[in-house]
Amino acid sequence: YGKVKGGNRVIEYNNQMSEKYNEILLLESDIRKAFQYNEFTLSYQPKVDVHTNEIVGVEALIRWEHGKKGMIPPSTFIPIAEEIGMIEKIGEWVLREACSQFVKWQSSGLKPVIVAVNVSAVELQQSEFLKRVKKIIKETGMDPNYLEIEITENSIMQNTEECIDRMNQLREMGISLSIDDFGTGYSSMGYLQKFPINYLKIDKSFIKELFSQSGSAEIIKAMIQLGHTFGLKVVAEGVEGEQILSFIQNQDCDYYQGYFYSKPVEPELIKEKLLAYS
Ligand code: C2E
Ligand code: MG
Ligand code: MG
Ligand code: MG
């Protein structure tokens, strides 16, 4: 009897594995179709000066409105796209779209603000990445001084020297760099000194816990000080309320993003917000 049970367990396990595999295969063809059917769009979330409340930049965030399944969040499909070798194509599309958007905003007379794009660890690890960025900047007429690239700590922990070299080249082109989700990765503080970065983005998990988790306030304070010690500007992500905003104001954090100011929105709405300053 026990053997039969054991046998079933093996079969179940295999079924689960093939289910997972089927799901990935399905998404692979769906991701390809998403390009055909123009199902990807970019939303933009303002990055705001903590002290003046002015918009200093916008972060491009990909959205996938799947024909049958509705909205699929990037946290679901980006890791799959990385696995199946589709992230390069997505990353290229995102960068081109964001740069074109900047140029359109510029030609309608808006005050220029920095446009930030998230780049996956997989992309940053590829030597063709730089060429791709250069090509897109040239094709779109983007001013690289208004382009920011967001990367996570973990994406630089492999082949670190090579990544630093690549990052330096991006900086030489005028592009600025951020460490995204700071505090959730595995890098040591020493690396902050080595990475040619401009901004630290404190992960929203710390911000969310500010008033509920003891020690969170101290961690946030320490991260802001750490960033400033290394000459970086510090961004708080996930600011949802006024109390949190006044806390980071008092801690002299530089910029923030979050639902309190605005959710990620379509480009037309960003244009309206930017018009207020132009
Ligand atoms: P991220 O780069 O750290 O982006 C911030 C995420 O927090 C976004 O989720 C944003 O919608 C959300 N957010 C902003 N303000 C608040 C707030 O006040 N409260 C809460 N609870 N959430 C807030 P989203 O758009 O679902 O993106 C999730 C992650 O997916 C991003 O994290 C980024 O790592 C990745 N991602 C998004 N777009 C792209 C892309 O174009 N390329 C790549 N490689 N990754 C992307
Ligand atoms: Mg980001
Ligand atoms: Mg983040
Ligand atoms: Mg994130």
Coordinates of N, CA and C in Angstrom, one line a residue, residues 39 47-48 51-53 69 84 157 160 167 188 200 204 223 232 257 278:
E39 N 0.1 44.9 -26.6 CA -0.5 44.8 -25.2 C 0.4 45.5 -24.1
K47 N 8.6 61.3 -9.5 CA 9.5 61.3 -8.4 C 9.6 62.8 -8.0
V48 N 9.3 63.0 -6.7 CA 9.1 64.4 -6.2 C 10.1 64.8 -5.2
H51 N 11.3 68.5 -0.3 CA 11.2 69.8 0.3 C 10.3 70.8 -0.5
T52 N 10.4 70.7 -1.9 CA 9.7 71.7 -2.7 C 8.4 71.1 -3.3
N53 N 8.2 69.7 -3.2 CA 7.1 69.0 -3.8 C 7.0 69.2 -5.3
K69 N -6.4 37.4 -20.1 CA -6.2 37.3 -18.6 C -6.3 38.6 -17.9
I84 N 13.1 32.9 -20.2 CA 12.9 32.4 -21.5 C 13.6 33.3 -22.6
M157 N 26.0 42.0 -8.3 CA 26.9 41.2 -7.4 C 27.6 40.0 -8.2
T160 N 31.1 41.6 -10.9 CA 31.0 43.0 -10.4 C 31.9 44.0 -11.1
M167 N 28.8 50.3 -16.0 CA 28.1 51.5 -15.3 C 28.9 52.8 -15.6
S188 N 27.3 44.5 0.2 CA 27.8 45.0 1.5 C 27.9 46.6 1.3
L200 N 20.1 56.4 -4.4 CA 19.8 55.2 -3.6 C 18.3 55.3 -3.4
K204 N 10.5 50.0 -0.6 CA 9.2 50.4 0.0 C 8.8 49.6 1.2
M223 N 19.9 54.6 6.5 CA 20.1 54.5 5.0 C 20.2 55.9 4.4
L232 N 25.4 60.6 -2.4 CA 24.2 60.2 -3.2 C 23.0 60.9 -2.8
Q257 N 8.7 58.8 -3.9 CA 7.7 58.4 -4.9 C 6.6 57.6 -4.0
S278 N 5.3 74.3 -16.4 CA 6.0 74.8 -17.6 C 5.6 76.2 -17.9

